[in-house]
PDB file of C-alpha atoms in Angstrom:
ATOM      1  CA  MET O  76     -17.216  33.123  35.764  1.00  0.00           C
ATOM      2  CA  ASN O  77     -14.747  30.763  37.918  1.00  0.00           C
ATOM      3  CA  GLN O  78     -11.141  30.970  36.867  1.00  0.00           C
ATOM      4  CA  PRO O  79     -10.361  27.374  36.150  1.00  0.00           C
ATOM      5  CA  THR O  80      -7.274  26.356  38.512  1.00  0.00           C
ATOM      6  CA  ILE O  81      -3.643  26.222  36.874  1.00  0.00           C
ATOM      7  CA  PRO O  82      -0.550  24.325  37.747  1.00  0.00           C
ATOM      8  CA  ALA O  83       1.614  25.655  39.018  1.00  0.00           C
ATOM      9  CA  ASP O  84       4.509  23.962  37.207  1.00  0.00           C
ATOM     10  CA  VAL O  85       2.099  26.315  34.486  1.00  0.00           C
ATOM     11  CA  ARG O  86       2.971  29.224  35.674  1.00  0.00           C
ATOM     12  CA  GLU O  87       5.962  29.287  36.505  1.00  0.00           C
ATOM     13  CA  ARG O  88       6.658  27.672  32.898  1.00  0.00           C
ATOM     14  CA  ILE O  89       4.372  31.044  31.413  1.00  0.00           C
ATOM     15  CA  VAL O  90       5.836  33.817  33.757  1.00  0.00           C
ATOM     16  CA  ALA O  91       9.425  32.731  33.163  1.00  0.00           C
ATOM     17  CA  VAL O  92       9.064  32.719  29.468  1.00  0.00           C
ATOM     18  CA  ALA O  93       7.231  36.097  29.402  1.00  0.00           C
ATOM     19  CA  ASP O  94      10.349  37.825  31.259  1.00  0.00           C
ATOM     20  CA  GLN O  95      12.436  36.247  28.836  1.00  0.00           C
ATOM     21  CA  LEU O  96      11.016  36.928  26.264  1.00  0.00           C
ATOM     22  CA  TYR O  97      10.337  40.743  27.263  1.00  0.00           C
ATOM     23  CA  GLN O  98      14.055  40.926  27.629  1.00  0.00           C
ATOM     24  CA  GLU O  99      14.652  39.872  24.192  1.00  0.00           C
ATOM     25  CA  VAL O 100      12.632  42.711  23.055  1.00  0.00           C
ATOM     26  CA  GLU O 101      14.861  45.372  25.953  1.00  0.00           C
ATOM     27  CA  ARG O 102      10.570  45.632  27.542  1.00  0.00           C
ATOM     28  CA  GLU O 103      10.372  47.835  24.442  1.00  0.00           C
ATOM     29  CA  ARG O 104       7.136  45.770  24.067  1.00  0.00           C
ATOM     30  CA  PHE O 105       5.437  42.983  25.391  1.00  0.00           C
ATOM     31  CA  PRO O 106       5.096  39.438  23.890  1.00  0.00           C
ATOM     32  CA  THR O 107       2.311  38.093  22.458  1.00  0.00           C
ATOM     33  CA  VAL O 108      -0.060  35.690  23.656  1.00  0.00           C
ATOM     34  CA  ASP O 109       0.506  33.071  21.097  1.00  0.00           C
ATOM     35  CA  GLN O 110       4.620  33.760  21.366  1.00  0.00           C
ATOM     36  CA  VAL O 111       4.124  32.848  25.066  1.00  0.00           C
ATOM     37  CA  ARG O 112       1.970  29.887  24.109  1.00  0.00           C
ATOM     38  CA  ARG O 113       4.229  28.352  21.778  1.00  0.00           C
ATOM     39  CA  ALA O 114       7.424  28.844  23.321  1.00  0.00           C
ATOM     40  CA  ALA O 115       5.801  27.459  26.831  1.00  0.00           C
ATOM     41  CA  LYS O 116       3.926  24.924  25.092  1.00  0.00           C
ATOM     42  CA  VAL O 117       0.551  25.290  27.417  1.00  0.00           C
ATOM     43  CA  ASN O 118      -2.563  25.660  25.907  1.00  0.00           C
ATOM     44  CA  MET O 119      -4.431  29.419  24.758  1.00  0.00           C
ATOM     45  CA  ASN O 120      -6.073  29.699  28.046  1.00  0.00           C
ATOM     46  CA  ASP O 121      -4.164  29.326  30.739  1.00  0.00           C
ATOM     47  CA  ALA O 122      -1.647  31.443  28.410  1.00  0.00           C
ATOM     48  CA  SER O 123      -4.391  33.880  28.358  1.00  0.00           C
ATOM     49  CA  ALA O 124      -5.173  34.323  31.732  1.00  0.00           C
ATOM     50  CA  ILE O 125      -1.764  33.771  33.488  1.00  0.00           C
ATOM     51  CA  MET O 126      -0.505  36.539  30.269  1.00  0.00           C
ATOM     52  CA  LYS O 127      -3.473  39.335  31.951  1.00  0.00           C
ATOM     53  CA  GLU O 128      -2.190  38.834  35.362  1.00  0.00           C
ATOM     54  CA  TRP O 129       1.504  39.283  34.394  1.00  0.00           C
ATOM     55  CA  ARG O 130       1.020  42.649  32.205  1.00  0.00           C
ATOM     56  CA  ARG O 131      -1.361  43.597  35.085  1.00  0.00           C
ATOM     57  CA  ALA O 132       1.459  43.290  37.144  1.00  0.00           C
ATOM     58  CA  GLN O 133       3.918  45.175  34.268  1.00  0.00           C
ATOM     59  CA  THR O 134       1.742  48.363  34.471  1.00  0.00           C
ATOM     60  CA  ALA O 135       0.556  48.073  38.249  1.00  0.00           C
ATOM     61  CA  GLN O 136       0.974  51.669  40.529  1.00  0.00           C
ATOM     62  CA  ALA O 137      -0.173  52.943  43.578  1.00  0.00           C
ATOM     63  CA  ALA O 138      -1.871  55.964  44.377  1.00  0.00           C
ATOM     64  CA  PRO O 139      -3.774  56.299  47.082  1.00  0.00           C
ATOM     65  CA  VAL O 140      -7.251  57.738  47.024  1.00  0.00           C
ATOM     66  CA  ALA O 141      -8.641  59.817  49.988  1.00  0.00           C
ATOM     67  CA  ILE O 142     -12.285  59.862  50.013  1.00  0.00           C
ATOM     68  CA  GLN O 143     -14.265  62.289  52.650  1.00  0.00           C
ATOM     69  CA  VAL O 144     -12.265  64.783  55.416  1.00  0.00           C
ATOM     70  CA  PRO O 145     -11.460  62.535  58.165  1.00  0.00           C
ATOM     71  CA  GLU O 146     -13.319  63.912  61.715  1.00  0.00           C
ATOM     72  CA  ALA O 147     -10.154  65.493  63.974  1.00  0.00           C
ATOM     73  CA  ILE O 148      -9.926  67.139  60.568  1.00  0.00           C
ATOM     74  CA  GLN O 149     -13.581  68.675  60.731  1.00  0.00           C
ATOM     75  CA  GLN O 150     -13.673  70.020  63.859  1.00  0.00           C
ATOM     76  CA  ALA O 151     -10.011  72.303  62.992  1.00  0.00           C
ATOM     77  CA  ASN O 152     -10.502  75.876  62.483  1.00  0.00           C
ATOM     78  CA  ALA O 153     -12.178  76.416  59.395  1.00  0.00           C
ATOM     79  CA  ALA O 154      -9.472  78.131  57.288  1.00  0.00           C
ATOM     80  CA  ALA O 155      -6.817  74.763  58.463  1.00  0.00           C
ATOM     81  CA  VAL O 156     -10.067  72.917  57.155  1.00  0.00           C
ATOM     82  CA  ALA O 157     -10.352  74.247  53.650  1.00  0.00           C
ATOM     83  CA  THR O 158      -6.948  74.537  53.180  1.00  0.00           C
ATOM     84  CA  LEU O 159      -6.107  70.095  53.831  1.00  0.00           C
ATOM     85  CA  TRP O 160      -9.143  70.319  51.814  1.00  0.00           C
ATOM     86  CA  GLN O 161      -8.324  71.085  48.904  1.00  0.00           C
ATOM     87  CA  GLN O 162      -5.454  69.068  49.419  1.00  0.00           C
ATOM     88  CA  ALA O 163      -6.837  66.162  49.820  1.00  0.00           C
ATOM     89  CA  GLN O 164      -9.173  66.830  46.663  1.00  0.00           C
ATOM     90  CA  GLU O 165      -5.758  67.822  45.366  1.00  0.00           C
ATOM     91  CA  LEU O 166      -4.705  64.186  45.838  1.00  0.00           C
ATOM     92  CA  ALA O 167      -8.003  62.631  45.155  1.00  0.00           C
ATOM     93  CA  ASN O 168      -7.960  64.000  41.848  1.00  0.00           C
ATOM     94  CA  GLU O 169      -4.600  63.105  41.108  1.00  0.00           C
ATOM     95  CA  SER O 170      -5.375  59.956  42.321  1.00  0.00           C
ATOM     96  CA  LEU O 171      -8.542  59.842  39.985  1.00  0.00           C
ATOM     97  CA  ARG O 172      -6.417  60.740  36.774  1.00  0.00           C
ATOM     98  CA  ALA O 173      -3.535  57.655  37.935  1.00  0.00           C
ATOM     99  CA  ALA O 174      -6.388  55.571  38.242  1.00  0.00           C
ATOM    100  CA  GLN O 175      -7.925  56.837  34.618  1.00  0.00           C
ATOM    101  CA  ALA O 176      -4.627  56.568  33.274  1.00  0.00           C
ATOM    102  CA  GLY O 177      -4.490  52.764  34.531  1.00  0.00           C
ATOM    103  CA  TRP O 178      -7.976  51.917  33.513  1.00  0.00           C
ATOM    104  CA  GLU O 179      -7.129  53.086  30.371  1.00  0.00           C
ATOM    105  CA  ALA O 180      -3.800  51.264  29.825  1.00  0.00           C
ATOM    106  CA  GLU O 181      -6.256  47.890  31.107  1.00  0.00           C
ATOM    107  CA  ARG O 182      -8.319  48.530  28.086  1.00  0.00           C
ATOM    108  CA  GLY O 183      -5.601  48.961  25.393  1.00  0.00           C
ATOM    109  CA  GLU O 184      -4.230  45.710  27.180  1.00  0.00           C
ATOM    110  CA  LEU O 185      -7.052  44.226  26.151  1.00  0.00           C
ATOM    111  CA  ASP O 186      -7.565  44.774  23.201  1.00  0.00           C
ATOM    112  CA  ALA O 187      -4.310  44.161  22.261  1.00  0.00           C
ATOM    113  CA  MET O 188      -4.980  40.724  23.805  1.00  0.00           C
ATOM    114  CA  ARG O 189      -8.588  40.499  21.807  1.00  0.00           C
ATOM    115  CA  GLN O 190      -6.356  41.211  18.815  1.00  0.00           C
ATOM    116  CA  GLU O 191      -3.864  38.733  19.383  1.00  0.00           C
ATOM    117  CA  LEU O 192      -5.879  35.655  19.927  1.00  0.00           C
ATOM    118  CA  ALA O 193      -8.141  36.619  16.836  1.00  0.00           C
ATOM    119  CA  GLU O 194      -4.810  35.803  15.241  1.00  0.00           C
ATOM    120  CA  ALA O 195      -4.300  33.278  17.316  1.00  0.00           C
ATOM    121  CA  TYR O 196      -8.079  32.140  16.124  1.00  0.00           C
ATOM    122  CA  GLU O 197      -7.134  32.340  12.189  1.00  0.00           C
ATOM    123  CA  THR O 198      -3.628  30.406  12.355  1.00  0.00           C
ATOM    124  CA  GLN O 199      -4.531  28.046  13.817  1.00  0.00           C
ATOM    125  CA  ALA O 200      -7.882  27.447  11.642  1.00  0.00           C
ATOM    126  CA  ARG O 201      -5.198  27.753   8.348  1.00  0.00           C
ATOM    127  CA  GLU O 202      -3.439  24.934  10.274  1.00  0.00           C
ATOM    128  CA  LEU O 203      -6.529  22.944  10.443  1.00  0.00           C
ATOM    129  CA  ASP O 204      -7.653  23.167   7.342  1.00  0.00           C
ATOM    130  CA  GLN O 205      -3.988  21.953   6.232  1.00  0.00           C
ATOM    131  CA  VAL O 206      -4.218  19.045   8.417  1.00  0.00           C
ATOM    132  CA  GLU O 207      -7.682  18.003   6.592  1.00  0.00           C
ATOM    133  CA  VAL O 208      -6.079  18.462   3.453  1.00  0.00           C
ATOM    134  CA  ARG O 209      -3.068  16.692   4.328  1.00  0.00           C
ATOM    135  CA  ALA O 210      -5.562  13.838   5.824  1.00  0.00           C
ATOM    136  CA  ALA O 211      -7.471  13.354   2.932  1.00  0.00           C
ATOM    137  CA  ALA O 212      -4.573  12.954   0.552  1.00  0.00           C
ATOM    138  CA  VAL O 213      -2.607  10.922   2.319  1.00  0.00           C
ATOM    139  CA  GLU O 214      -5.996   7.837   2.981  1.00  0.00           C
ATOM    140  CA  GLN O 215      -6.443   8.551  -0.795  1.00  0.00           C
ATOM    141  CA  ALA O 216      -2.547   7.581  -2.140  1.00  0.00           C
ATOM    142  CA  ALA O 217      -2.906   4.568   0.761  1.00  0.00           C
ATOM    143  CA  GLN O 218      -6.062   3.846  -1.166  1.00  0.00           C
ATOM    144  CA  GLU O 219      -4.848   4.178  -3.928  1.00  0.00           C
ATOM    145  CA  ALA O 220      -1.435   2.212  -3.545  1.00  0.00           C
ATOM    146  CA  ALA O 221      -3.787  -1.057  -2.147  1.00  0.00           C
ATOM    147  CA  GLN O 222      -6.033  -1.175  -5.185  1.00  0.00           C
ATOM    148  CA  ARG O 223      -2.936  -1.023  -7.524  1.00  0.00           C
ATOM    149  CA  ALA O 224      -1.346  -3.750  -5.265  1.00  0.00           C
ATOM    150  CA  ALA O 225      -4.963  -5.463  -5.553  1.00  0.00           C
ATOM    151  CA  ASP O 226      -4.799  -5.048  -9.580  1.00  0.00           C
ATOM    152  CA  GLU O 227      -1.236  -6.026  -9.824  1.00  0.00           C
ATOM    153  CA  ILE O 228      -1.387  -9.388  -7.593  1.00  0.00           C
ATOM    154  CA  GLY O 229      -5.131 -10.716  -9.592  1.00  0.00           C
ATOM    155  CA  ALA O 230      -2.577 -10.332 -13.177  1.00  0.00           C
ATOM    156  CA  VAL O 231       0.187 -12.183 -11.703  1.00  0.00           C
ATOM    157  CA  ARG O 232      -2.162 -14.835 -10.252  1.00  0.00           C
ATOM    158  CA  THR O 233      -4.101 -15.225 -13.571  1.00  0.00           C
ATOM    159  CA  GLU O 234      -0.920 -15.860 -15.761  1.00  0.00           C
ATOM    160  CA  LEU O 235       0.625 -18.231 -13.201  1.00  0.00           C
ATOM    161  CA  VAL O 236      -2.190 -20.398 -13.885  1.00  0.00           C
ATOM    162  CA  GLN O 237      -2.339 -20.387 -17.480  1.00  0.00           C
ATOM    163  CA  ALA O 238       1.577 -21.106 -17.458  1.00  0.00           C
ATOM    164  CA  LEU O 239       0.284 -24.435 -15.239  1.00  0.00           C
ATOM    165  CA  THR O 240      -2.411 -24.995 -17.135  1.00  0.00           C
ATOM    166  CA  ARG O 241       0.614 -24.967 -20.627  1.00  0.00           C
ATOM    167  CA  ALA O 242       3.107 -27.096 -18.336  1.00  0.00           C
ATOM    168  CA  GLU O 243       0.038 -29.730 -17.608  1.00  0.00           C
ATOM    169  CA  ARG O 244      -0.715 -30.269 -21.525  1.00  0.00           C
ATOM    170  CA  ALA O 245       3.051 -30.683 -22.673  1.00  0.00           C
ATOM    171  CA  GLU O 246       3.248 -32.948 -19.286  1.00  0.00           C
ATOM    172  CA  ALA O 247       0.202 -35.260 -21.123  1.00  0.00           C
ATOM    173  CA  LYS O 248       1.176 -34.751 -24.530  1.00  0.00           C
ATOM    174  CA  ALA O 249       5.267 -36.443 -23.492  1.00  0.00           C
ATOM    175  CA  ASP O 250       3.121 -39.288 -21.504  1.00  0.00           C
ATOM    176  CA  GLU O 251       0.942 -39.682 -24.801  1.00  0.00           C
ATOM    177  CA  ILE O 252       4.368 -40.137 -26.502  1.00  0.00           C
ATOM    178  CA  GLU O 253       5.803 -42.917 -24.257  1.00  0.00           C
ATOM    179  CA  ARG O 254       2.621 -45.067 -23.712  1.00  0.00           C
ATOM    180  CA  ARG O 255       2.526 -45.167 -28.537  1.00  0.00           C
ATOM    181  CA  ALA O 256       6.739 -45.013 -27.886  1.00  0.00           C
ATOM    182  CA  THR O 257       6.181 -48.944 -25.643  1.00  0.00           C
ATOM    183  CA  ASP O 258       4.041 -50.391 -27.515  1.00  0.00           C
ATOM    184  CA  LEU O 259       5.659 -50.088 -30.431  1.00  0.00           C
ATOM    185  CA  ARG O 260       8.215 -51.713 -28.485  1.00  0.00           C
ATOM    186  CA  THR O 261       5.608 -53.814 -27.167  1.00  0.00           C
ATOM    187  CA  GLU O 262       4.773 -54.905 -30.855  1.00  0.00           C
ATOM    188  CA  LEU O 263       8.688 -55.509 -31.953  1.00  0.00           C
ATOM    189  CA  ASP O 264       9.693 -57.558 -29.675  1.00  0.00           C
ATOM    190  CA  HIS O 265       6.833 -59.463 -30.533  1.00  0.00           C
ATOM    191  CA  ALA O 266       7.664 -59.113 -34.156  1.00  0.00           C
ATOM    192  CA  HIS O 267      11.729 -60.589 -32.999  1.00  0.00           C
ATOM    193  CA  ARG O 268       9.804 -63.983 -31.218  1.00  0.00           C
ATOM    194  CA  GLU O 269       7.605 -64.599 -34.566  1.00  0.00           C
ATOM    195  CA  GLN O 270      10.362 -63.880 -36.553  1.00  0.00           C
ATOM    196  CA  GLU O 271      12.340 -66.477 -34.940  1.00  0.00           C
ATOM    197  CA  ARG O 272       9.824 -69.091 -34.359  1.00  0.00           C
ATOM    198  CA  LEU O 273       9.297 -69.011 -38.493  1.00  0.00           C
ATOM    199  CA  ALA O 274      13.465 -69.735 -38.932  1.00  0.00           C
ATOM    200  CA  ALA O 275      12.918 -72.462 -36.967  1.00  0.00           C
ATOM    201  CA  ALA O 276      10.445 -73.992 -39.787  1.00  0.00           C
ATOM    202  CA  ALA O 277      12.198 -71.696 -42.698  1.00  0.00           C
ATOM    203  CA  GLU O 278      13.217 -74.703 -44.581  1.00  0.00           C
ATOM    204  CA  ALA O 279       8.859 -75.853 -44.577  1.00  0.00           C
ATOM    205  CA  ASP O 280       7.905 -72.747 -45.585  1.00  0.00           C
ATOM    206  CA  ARG O 281      10.339 -70.185 -46.753  1.00  0.00           C
ATOM    207  CA  SER O 282       7.422 -67.460 -48.276  1.00  0.00           C
ATOM    208  CA  ARG O 283       5.740 -67.399 -44.855  1.00  0.00           C
ATOM    209  CA  VAL O 284       9.173 -66.725 -43.708  1.00  0.00           C
ATOM    210  CA  ALA O 285       9.856 -64.357 -46.542  1.00  0.00           C
ATOM    211  CA  SER O 286       6.678 -62.400 -45.547  1.00  0.00           C
ATOM    212  CA  VAL O 287       7.157 -62.269 -41.641  1.00  0.00           C
ATOM    213  CA  ILE O 288      10.452 -60.559 -42.672  1.00  0.00           C
ATOM    214  CA  GLN O 289       9.227 -58.135 -44.958  1.00  0.00           C
ATOM    215  CA  GLU O 290       6.237 -57.611 -41.856  1.00  0.00           C
ATOM    216  CA  ARG O 291       9.122 -56.866 -39.964  1.00  0.00           C
ATOM    217  CA  ASP O 292      11.331 -54.797 -41.413  1.00  0.00           C
ATOM    218  CA  ARG O 293       8.669 -52.608 -41.753  1.00  0.00           C
ATOM    219  CA  LEU O 294       7.845 -52.561 -38.333  1.00  0.00           C
ATOM    220  CA  ALA O 295      11.809 -51.392 -37.679  1.00  0.00           C
ATOM    221  CA  ALA O 296      11.252 -49.364 -39.437  1.00  0.00           C
ATOM    222  CA  GLU O 297       8.323 -47.737 -38.803  1.00  0.00           C
ATOM    223  CA  VAL O 298       9.321 -48.216 -34.939  1.00  0.00           C
ATOM    224  CA  ALA O 299      12.603 -46.242 -36.889  1.00  0.00           C
ATOM    225  CA  ASN O 300       9.923 -43.687 -37.627  1.00  0.00           C
ATOM    226  CA  LEU O 301       8.723 -42.900 -33.823  1.00  0.00           C
ATOM    227  CA  SER O 302      11.697 -43.506 -32.338  1.00  0.00           C
ATOM    228  CA  ALA O 303      12.760 -40.497 -34.273  1.00  0.00           C
ATOM    229  CA  LYS O 304       9.814 -38.494 -33.909  1.00  0.00           C
ATOM    230  CA  LEU O 305       9.941 -39.611 -29.598  1.00  0.00           C
ATOM    231  CA  ASP O 306      13.167 -38.447 -29.384  1.00  0.00           C
ATOM    232  CA  THR O 307      11.861 -35.239 -31.797  1.00  0.00           C
ATOM    233  CA  GLU O 308       8.696 -34.824 -29.242  1.00  0.00           C
ATOM    234  CA  ARG O 309      10.931 -35.107 -26.425  1.00  0.00           C
ATOM    235  CA  GLU O 310      13.175 -32.451 -27.364  1.00  0.00           C
ATOM    236  CA  THR O 311      10.082 -30.000 -28.068  1.00  0.00           C
ATOM    237  CA  HIS O 312       8.409 -31.575 -25.092  1.00  0.00           C
ATOM    238  CA  GLN O 313      11.484 -30.887 -22.657  1.00  0.00           C
ATOM    239  CA  GLU O 314      12.345 -27.433 -24.288  1.00  0.00           C
ATOM    240  CA  GLN O 315       8.474 -26.376 -23.813  1.00  0.00           C
ATOM    241  CA  ARG O 316       8.788 -27.525 -20.002  1.00  0.00           C
ATOM    242  CA  LYS O 317      12.163 -25.430 -19.941  1.00  0.00           C
ATOM    243  CA  ILE O 318       9.992 -22.340 -20.895  1.00  0.00           C
ATOM    244  CA  SER O 319       7.044 -23.530 -18.596  1.00  0.00           C
ATOM    245  CA  ALA O 320       9.589 -23.761 -15.715  1.00  0.00           C
ATOM    246  CA  GLN O 321      10.831 -20.663 -16.286  1.00  0.00           C
ATOM    247  CA  GLU O 322       7.688 -18.901 -16.538  1.00  0.00           C
ATOM    248  CA  ALA O 323       6.461 -20.206 -14.455  1.00  0.00           C
ATOM    249  CA  HIS O 324       9.560 -18.925 -11.913  1.00  0.00           C
ATOM    250  CA  ARG O 325       9.224 -15.254 -13.589  1.00  0.00           C
ATOM    251  CA  ALA O 326       5.294 -15.788 -12.574  1.00  0.00           C
ATOM    252  CA  SER O 327       6.134 -16.596  -9.268  1.00  0.00           C
ATOM    253  CA  GLU O 328       8.957 -13.587  -8.657  1.00  0.00           C
ATOM    254  CA  ARG O 329       6.177 -11.375  -9.994  1.00  0.00           C
ATOM    255  CA  LEU O 330       3.586 -13.019  -7.589  1.00  0.00           C
ATOM    256  CA  THR O 331       6.429 -12.014  -4.863  1.00  0.00           C
ATOM    257  CA  LYS O 332       7.299  -8.975  -5.752  1.00  0.00           C
ATOM    258  CA  ALA O 333       3.364  -8.608  -5.695  1.00  0.00           C
ATOM    259  CA  GLN O 334       2.795 -10.168  -2.723  1.00  0.00           C
ATOM    260  CA  ALA O 335       5.436  -7.579  -0.937  1.00  0.00           C
ATOM    261  CA  GLU O 336       3.432  -4.805  -2.697  1.00  0.00           C
ATOM    262  CA  ARG O 337       0.098  -5.750  -1.530  1.00  0.00           C
ATOM    263  CA  ASP O 338       2.223  -5.888   1.683  1.00  0.00           C
ATOM    264  CA  GLU O 339       3.472  -3.113   1.493  1.00  0.00           C
ATOM    265  CA  GLY O 340       0.175  -0.929   0.677  1.00  0.00           C
ATOM    266  CA  ARG O 341      -1.293  -2.593   3.562  1.00  0.00           C
ATOM    267  CA  MET O 342       0.821  -1.296   5.917  1.00  0.00           C
ATOM    268  CA  VAL O 343       0.726   2.127   4.567  1.00  0.00           C
ATOM    269  CA  ALA O 344      -2.975   2.076   4.153  1.00  0.00           C
ATOM    270  CA  SER O 345      -2.614   1.182   8.009  1.00  0.00           C
ATOM    271  CA  THR O 346      -0.292   3.828   8.926  1.00  0.00           C
ATOM    272  CA  ALA O 347      -2.565   6.084   6.140  1.00  0.00           C
ATOM    273  CA  ARG O 348      -5.407   5.369   8.756  1.00  0.00           C
ATOM    274  CA  GLU O 349      -3.889   5.675  12.196  1.00  0.00           C
ATOM    275  CA  GLU O 350      -2.014   9.230  10.823  1.00  0.00           C
ATOM    276  CA  ALA O 351      -5.931  10.353   9.780  1.00  0.00           C
ATOM    277  CA  ALA O 352      -7.350   8.654  12.945  1.00  0.00           C
ATOM    278  CA  ALA O 353      -3.945  11.415  14.982  1.00  0.00           C
ATOM    279  CA  LEU O 354      -4.551  13.957  12.628  1.00  0.00           C
ATOM    280  CA  ARG O 355      -8.839  14.040  13.967  1.00  0.00           C
ATOM    281  CA  GLY O 356      -7.546  13.716  17.673  1.00  0.00           C
ATOM    282  CA  GLU O 357      -4.938  16.723  16.295  1.00  0.00           C
ATOM    283  CA  ILE O 358      -7.654  17.602  14.240  1.00  0.00           C
ATOM    284  CA  ASP O 359     -10.574  17.432  17.501  1.00  0.00           C
ATOM    285  CA  ALA O 360      -8.448  19.628  19.817  1.00  0.00           C
ATOM    286  CA  LEU O 361      -7.642  22.277  17.699  1.00  0.00           C
ATOM    287  CA  ARG O 362     -11.556  22.704  17.757  1.00  0.00           C
ATOM    288  CA  GLN O 363     -11.492  21.988  21.444  1.00  0.00           C
ATOM    289  CA  GLN O 364      -8.950  24.283  21.538  1.00  0.00           C
ATOM    290  CA  LEU O 365     -10.309  27.410  19.630  1.00  0.00           C
ATOM    291  CA  ALA O 366     -14.730  26.735  21.042  1.00  0.00           C
ATOM    292  CA  SER O 367     -12.222  27.160  24.247  1.00  0.00           C
ATOM    293  CA  GLN O 368     -11.069  30.646  22.628  1.00  0.00           C
ATOM    294  CA  GLN O 369     -14.390  31.953  21.723  1.00  0.00           C
ATOM    295  CA  GLU O 370     -15.259  31.493  24.600  1.00  0.00           C
ATOM    296  CA  LEU O 371     -12.083  33.359  25.731  1.00  0.00           C
ATOM    297  CA  LEU O 372     -12.465  36.090  22.910  1.00  0.00           C
ATOM    298  CA  ARG O 373     -16.681  36.516  24.348  1.00  0.00           C
ATOM    299  CA  GLY O 374     -15.142  37.565  28.096  1.00  0.00           C
ATOM    300  CA  LEU O 375     -13.073  40.140  26.637  1.00  0.00           C
ATOM    301  CA  THR O 376     -15.334  41.590  24.248  1.00  0.00           C
ATOM    302  CA  GLY O 377     -17.999  41.571  26.502  1.00  0.00           C
ATOM    303  CA  PRO O 378     -19.990  45.558  27.475  1.00  0.00           C
ATOM    304  CA  LYS O 379     -16.893  47.711  28.330  1.00  0.00           C
ATOM    305  CA  GLY O 380     -19.232  50.339  29.826  1.00  0.00           C
ATOM    306  CA  ASP O 381     -20.451  48.236  33.069  1.00  0.00           C
ATOM    307  CA  GLY O 382     -17.147  47.662  33.703  1.00  0.00           C
ATOM    308  CA  LYS O 383     -15.537  50.929  33.491  1.00  0.00           C
ATOM    309  CA  ALA O 384     -19.099  52.289  36.063  1.00  0.00           C
ATOM    310  CA  ASP O 385     -17.605  49.407  38.595  1.00  0.00           C
ATOM    311  CA  ARG O 386     -14.139  50.051  38.784  1.00  0.00           C
ATOM    312  CA  ARG O 387     -15.071  54.067  39.157  1.00  0.00           C
ATOM    313  CA  LYS O 388     -17.609  53.731  42.342  1.00  0.00           C
TER     314      LYS O 388
END
């Protein structure tokens, strides 16, 4: 399988971080792939590929291997050939043992790397679950805040409509009282004019004048009563208008507050949706990364026997 090209700056950053972490533990143990990935801020595929090369470079040893007896040695005398061949076999055995030790070390490194990748996979899976739970909680809170704001706005609007209705009724009642007072004043003026006319003819018709005077007094008393009642109604109307104005002002303040809470709820809901979208993007990226890690694990956990046979060959 062809390995994807890794940028040079990413490779250098991974190697530098690996060397730094290796020096921090006084070269007692190799840093894990996940530690290097987090410190270098790269993806798991690049980190695992470069770390494999880096670990191989830390444990690489050169060992010459003699495969066959050279032609010049075969032409020498038998004793010399036997001695040289024995030495060559010993060198070959030493080289074989060195190669086997290197293979065993590489196998141990691969097993350790596979274990590290499995642990990193489990860690990211738990982080993915936590991100999904947090996203669901944020979205639920935003929906609840928006619903509360809508309910509060509806209640405030209902109260405002009721307050305006009461104010309109009080205004209509005050207008009716004003019309009645105007009618009574018109009648009183008419009575005064009639009194003056009758006064002029008092000598001719005293009884009529007395009747007119009595009617005038009655109308004056009624006007006085109506005036007192009008004053009382005016005071009551003014008090009601003041109360209605106060209620309308309080309702307006509550409406303004509810609208602000609604706007805040909308902002929270928008922010929650953006956070949920960002979290979904992170979840998709994590899922893609986990899929790449699983592919890498399948590549690392392939048949061991074939690889060993190829290296021996």
